[in-house]
Amino acid sequence: MTLGGTHVLVTGSTSGIGESIAEHFLREGADVVVTGRDEARGKSVAKRLGSAASGRCVFIAADLATAEGPGALAAAAESRLGGIDILVNNAGSYKIDGTPISAADFDEMMHLNVRGVHLLTTALVPGMAERGSGVVVNITSPVAYRGYPGMAAYAGTKAALDMLTKCWAAEYGRSGIRVMALSPGPVITPGVEEAVGTGVNVPQEVLTRTGLVVGRVATGLDISSAVVFLARTDAAYIHGTTFHVDGGMNGVGSLWGADKDAPPE
Ligand code: NAP
């Protein structure tokens, strides 16, 4: 699959990792749907990304944590661009400042990170199956594969997403649809800055907490390059598995707090 003329939907693409992924697909000539809840921010991001691209960039507002949001987004995306060839389920919420969390925060993560992905994917897959090809990339997290303190609920949502990936790969593979998960290492995004808090050097704090052996956090380009690769026909035999683009977090394990006596509060 060359990417010129393909139709891509990247959720959570008005910020952070999703924005980098949308920008990368546009650079490759694809038509891209940018989406998020905040309409003003979304329109401005889509205008900026679209102005430098040969492909079309359209913004569609959607709240994917609601029961109706994912289906409405799928319908609007198909009507604006035509069938979606590549779906990147990137939007996610992370409440990671301790294991006890409110029921509302738990529900928000489950609704966005799991139910929203399920509803959106199952709404778009029939069109892919009809055309005989498609790619779904689910953005998970290193916390889905190893135990980290203070992240139980978030990690649970991403582990669920990893399992959705495998089941969908089994179910949809024969329709020509490849389904993969991609686990990014830490990228300093607006969401991470908010989660880590003010008054600290965020990249340094993230490096210390994760003990990344590569000695640096990831860039948006580190992650978007891998997503775009997975979407290409070069990756035609990659299916039903997880790409760990995480600076070694999964392979090496956690050096969490290696230079401290205890993990950070
Ligand atoms: P971010 O900067 O917080 O951006 C989140 C994006 O999702 C925004 O576009 C936001 O737009 C959208 N969004 C949030 N809630 C939504 C909702 N209810 N409905 C629709 N869209 C919604 O996030 P990020 O750090 O780039 O993370 C992106 C993904 O990567 C997440 O799934 C995260 O779990 C995963 N991840 C991140 C890291 C990292 O270090 N950054 C590492 C591993 C995995 P609106 O607010 O306008 O809705």
Coordinates of C-alpha atoms and ligand atoms in Angstrom, one line a residue:
M1 CA 0.0 0.0 0.0
T2 CA 1.5 3.3 -1.0
L3 CA 0.2 6.0 1.2
G4 CA -0.7 8.7 -1.4
G5 CA -4.5 8.6 -1.8
T6 CA -5.1 6.5 1.3
H7 CA -7.6 7.6 3.9
V8 CA -6.3 7.7 7.4
L9 CA -8.1 8.4 10.7
V10 CA -5.9 9.1 13.7
T11 CA -7.8 9.6 17.0
G12 CA -6.4 12.1 19.6
S13 CA -4.6 13.9 16.8
T14 CA -5.0 17.4 18.0
S15 CA -2.1 17.0 20.5
G16 CA 1.0 15.0 21.3
I17 CA 1.7 11.6 19.7
G18 CA -1.5 11.6 17.6
E19 CA -0.6 15.0 16.1
S20 CA 2.8 13.7 15.1
I21 CA 1.3 10.6 13.5
A22 CA -1.3 12.7 11.5
E23 CA 1.5 15.0 10.4
H24 CA 3.6 12.1 9.2
F25 CA 0.8 10.5 7.2
L26 CA 0.1 13.8 5.6
R27 CA 3.8 14.2 4.6
E28 CA 3.5 10.8 2.9
G29 CA 0.6 12.1 0.8
A30 CA -2.3 10.5 2.6
D31 CA -5.7 12.2 3.3
V32 CA -6.1 12.4 7.1
V33 CA -9.0 12.9 9.6
V34 CA -7.8 14.8 12.6
T35 CA -10.0 14.4 15.6
G36 CA -10.4 15.4 19.3
R37 CA -13.1 17.0 21.5
D38 CA -11.8 20.6 21.5
E39 CA -13.2 22.1 18.3
A40 CA -11.1 25.3 18.3
R41 CA -7.8 23.5 18.9
G42 CA -8.8 20.8 16.3
K43 CA -9.6 23.2 13.6
S44 CA -6.3 25.1 14.2
V45 CA -4.2 21.9 14.2
A46 CA -5.9 20.6 11.0
K47 CA -5.3 24.0 9.3
R48 CA -1.7 24.0 10.2
L49 CA -1.0 20.4 9.2
G50 CA -3.1 20.7 6.1
S51 CA -1.4 23.8 4.8
A52 CA 2.0 22.0 4.5
A53 CA 0.5 18.8 2.9
S54 CA -0.5 17.5 -0.5
G55 CA -3.2 15.3 1.0
R56 CA -6.5 16.6 2.5
C57 CA -6.6 17.2 6.2
V58 CA -10.1 17.5 7.8
F59 CA -11.1 18.0 11.4
I60 CA -14.1 16.2 12.9
A61 CA -14.9 16.8 16.6
A62 CA -15.8 13.7 18.6
D63 CA -15.9 12.6 22.2
L64 CA -14.9 9.0 22.0
A65 CA -15.6 8.3 25.7
T66 CA -19.3 8.6 25.0
A67 CA -21.4 5.7 23.7
E68 CA -22.4 7.6 20.6
G69 CA -19.2 9.4 19.8
P70 CA -17.3 6.6 18.0
G71 CA -20.1 5.6 15.7
A72 CA -20.7 9.2 14.8
L73 CA -17.0 9.8 14.1
A74 CA -16.9 6.7 11.9
A75 CA -19.9 7.8 9.8
A76 CA -18.6 11.4 9.5
A77 CA -15.1 10.3 8.5
E78 CA -16.4 7.9 5.8
S79 CA -18.7 10.6 4.5
R80 CA -16.0 13.3 4.4
L81 CA -13.1 11.2 3.0
G82 CA -14.7 8.0 1.7
G83 CA -13.7 4.6 3.2
I84 CA -11.0 4.7 5.9
D85 CA -8.0 2.5 5.0
I86 CA -5.9 3.1 8.0
L87 CA -7.2 3.6 11.6
V88 CA -4.8 4.6 14.3
N89 CA -6.5 4.3 17.7
N90 CA -4.3 6.7 19.7
A91 CA -6.6 8.8 21.9
G92 CA -6.2 7.8 25.5
S93 CA -6.5 9.1 29.0
Y94 CA -4.0 8.4 31.7
K95 CA -4.6 9.0 35.4
I96 CA -1.3 7.8 36.9
D97 CA -0.8 9.6 40.1
G98 CA -1.5 6.6 42.4
T99 CA -3.4 3.4 42.3
P100 CA -6.6 4.5 44.3
I101 CA -8.6 6.5 41.8
S102 CA -12.2 7.7 41.7
A103 CA -14.9 5.7 39.9
A104 CA -15.3 8.6 37.5
D105 CA -11.6 8.6 36.6
F106 CA -11.6 4.8 36.2
D107 CA -14.7 5.0 34.0
E108 CA -13.2 7.7 31.9
M109 CA -10.1 5.6 31.1
M110 CA -12.2 2.5 30.4
H111 CA -14.6 4.4 28.2
L112 CA -12.0 6.1 26.1
N113 CA -9.1 3.7 26.1
V114 CA -11.2 0.5 25.6
R115 CA -14.8 0.9 24.8
G116 CA -14.3 3.9 22.5
V117 CA -11.6 2.0 20.5
H118 CA -13.9 -1.1 20.3
L119 CA -16.9 0.9 19.0
L120 CA -14.9 2.9 16.5
T121 CA -13.0 -0.1 15.2
T122 CA -16.0 -2.3 14.8
A123 CA -17.8 0.6 13.0
L124 CA -15.0 1.0 10.4
V125 CA -13.9 -2.6 9.9
P126 CA -16.9 -3.7 7.8
G127 CA -15.9 -1.1 5.1
M128 CA -12.3 -2.3 5.2
A129 CA -13.5 -5.9 4.8
E130 CA -15.7 -5.0 1.9
R131 CA -12.7 -3.4 0.1
G132 CA -10.5 -6.4 1.1
S133 CA -7.8 -4.4 2.9
G134 CA -7.2 -2.2 5.9
V135 CA -4.8 -1.5 8.7
V136 CA -5.6 -0.9 12.4
V137 CA -2.8 0.3 14.8
N138 CA -3.7 0.5 18.5
I139 CA -1.5 2.7 20.7
T140 CA -0.9 0.9 23.9
S141 CA 1.9 1.6 26.5
P142 CA 4.8 -0.1 28.2
V143 CA 2.7 -0.3 31.4
A144 CA 0.5 -2.9 29.7
Y145 CA 3.4 -5.4 29.6
R146 CA 5.2 -5.1 32.9
G147 CA 4.1 -4.1 36.4
Y148 CA 4.7 -0.5 37.4
P149 CA 3.6 1.1 40.7
G150 CA 0.8 3.6 40.7
M151 CA -0.6 2.8 37.3
A152 CA -2.9 -0.2 37.8
A153 CA -6.1 1.1 36.2
Y154 CA -4.4 2.8 33.3
A155 CA -2.2 -0.3 32.7
G156 CA -5.4 -2.5 32.8
T157 CA -7.0 -0.5 30.0
K158 CA -3.9 -0.8 27.8
A159 CA -3.6 -4.5 28.5
A160 CA -7.2 -4.8 27.4
L161 CA -6.4 -3.0 24.2
D162 CA -3.5 -5.3 23.6
M163 CA -5.9 -8.3 23.8
L164 CA -8.5 -6.6 21.5
T165 CA -5.6 -6.3 19.0
K166 CA -4.9 -10.1 19.1
C167 CA -8.6 -11.0 18.9
W168 CA -9.3 -8.7 16.0
A169 CA -6.2 -9.9 14.2
A170 CA -7.6 -13.5 14.5
E171 CA -11.0 -12.4 13.4
Y172 CA -10.3 -9.9 10.6
G173 CA -7.0 -11.2 9.2
R174 CA -8.8 -13.2 6.5
S175 CA -10.6 -10.2 5.3
G176 CA -7.2 -8.6 4.4
I177 CA -7.1 -6.4 7.5
R178 CA -3.9 -6.2 9.5
V179 CA -4.2 -5.3 13.2
M180 CA -1.3 -4.4 15.4
A181 CA -0.5 -2.7 18.7
L182 CA 2.3 -0.2 19.1
S183 CA 3.7 0.6 22.5
P184 CA 5.5 3.9 22.6
G185 CA 8.1 4.9 25.2
P186 CA 7.7 8.2 27.0
V187 CA 7.1 11.2 24.8
I188 CA 6.8 14.7 26.4
T189 CA 3.4 15.7 25.3
P190 CA 0.9 18.2 26.7
G191 CA -0.8 15.2 28.4
V192 CA 2.4 14.0 30.0
E193 CA 3.3 17.6 31.1
E194 CA -0.1 17.8 32.8
A195 CA 0.3 14.3 34.4
V196 CA 3.8 15.0 35.8
G197 CA 2.9 18.4 37.1
T198 CA 4.5 21.8 37.2
G199 CA 7.7 22.9 38.8
V200 CA 9.8 20.0 37.6
N201 CA 12.0 19.3 34.6
V202 CA 9.5 17.0 32.9
P203 CA 11.9 15.1 30.6
Q204 CA 14.4 14.6 33.5
E205 CA 11.6 13.5 35.8
V206 CA 10.2 11.0 33.2
L207 CA 13.8 9.7 32.6
T208 CA 14.3 9.2 36.3
R209 CA 11.0 7.5 36.8
T210 CA 11.3 5.1 33.9
G211 CA 15.1 4.6 34.2
L212 CA 15.3 4.4 30.4
V213 CA 18.6 2.8 29.4
V214 CA 18.8 4.7 26.1
G215 CA 19.2 7.9 28.1
R216 CA 16.5 10.0 26.3
V217 CA 12.8 10.2 26.0
A218 CA 11.1 9.5 22.6
T219 CA 10.2 12.1 20.0
G220 CA 6.9 12.2 18.2
L221 CA 8.9 11.3 15.1
D222 CA 10.3 8.1 16.7
I223 CA 6.7 6.9 17.2
S224 CA 5.1 8.2 14.0
S225 CA 7.9 6.6 11.8
A226 CA 7.0 3.2 13.3
V227 CA 3.3 3.7 12.8
V228 CA 3.7 4.7 9.2
F229 CA 6.0 1.7 8.6
L230 CA 3.4 -0.6 10.0
A231 CA 0.8 0.9 7.7
R232 CA 2.9 0.3 4.5
T233 CA 2.9 -2.8 2.4
D234 CA 6.5 -3.3 3.5
A235 CA 5.0 -4.5 6.7
A236 CA 2.5 -6.8 5.0
Y237 CA 3.6 -9.8 7.1
I238 CA 3.4 -8.0 10.5
H239 CA 0.0 -8.9 12.0
G240 CA -1.5 -9.5 15.4
T241 CA 1.5 -8.5 17.3
T242 CA 2.9 -5.6 19.4
F243 CA 5.7 -3.2 18.2
H244 CA 7.6 -1.9 21.2
V245 CA 9.0 1.5 20.3
D246 CA 10.0 2.2 23.8
G247 CA 13.8 2.7 24.1
G248 CA 14.1 -0.8 25.6
M249 CA 11.5 -0.5 28.4
N250 CA 9.9 -3.9 27.5
G251 CA 13.1 -5.7 26.6
V252 CA 15.4 -4.5 29.3
G253 CA 12.8 -4.2 32.1
S254 CA 12.3 -1.4 34.5
L255 CA 15.1 0.4 36.2
W256 CA 12.4 2.4 38.0
G257 CA 13.9 4.3 40.8
A258 CA 17.4 2.8 40.2
D259 CA 19.0 5.9 41.5
K260 CA 16.6 6.3 44.4
D261 CA 15.6 4.1 47.3
A262 CA 12.0 4.1 46.4
P263 CA 9.7 4.9 43.5
P264 CA 8.6 8.5 43.3
E265 CA 5.4 9.4 45.1
Ligands
NAP1 P1 -2.2 14.0 24.9 O1 -1.1 14.9 24.6 O2 -2.9 14.1 26.2 O3 -3.3 14.1 23.7 C1 -4.5 13.4 23.9 C2 -5.4 13.5 22.6 O4 -6.6 12.7 22.8 C3 -5.8 14.9 22.3 O5 -5.9 15.1 20.9 C4 -7.2 15.0 23.0 O6 -8.0 16.0 22.4 C5 -7.7 13.6 22.6 N1 -8.7 13.1 23.6 C6 -8.7 13.1 24.9 N2 -9.8 12.7 25.4 C7 -10.7 12.4 24.4 C8 -12.0 12.0 24.2 N3 -12.8 11.7 25.3 N4 -12.5 11.8 23.0 C9 -11.8 12.1 21.9 N5 -10.5 12.5 21.9 C10 -10.0 12.7 23.2 O7 -1.8 12.4 24.8 P2 -0.4 11.7 24.4 O8 0.6 11.8 25.5 O9 0.0 12.2 23.1 O10 -0.9 10.2 24.3 C11 -1.5 9.6 23.2 C12 -1.6 8.1 23.4 O11 -0.4 7.5 23.6 C13 -2.5 7.7 24.6 O12 -3.3 6.6 24.2 C14 -1.5 7.3 25.6 O13 -2.1 6.4 26.6 C15 -0.4 6.7 24.8 N6 0.9 6.7 25.4 C16 1.5 7.9 25.6 C17 2.8 8.0 26.1 C18 3.5 9.3 26.4 O14 4.6 9.2 27.0 N7 3.0 10.4 25.9 C19 3.5 6.8 26.4 C20 2.8 5.5 26.1 C21 1.5 5.6 25.6 P3 -9.2 16.7 23.2 O15 -8.7 17.0 24.6 O16 -9.5 18.0 22.4 O17 -10.3 15.8 23.2

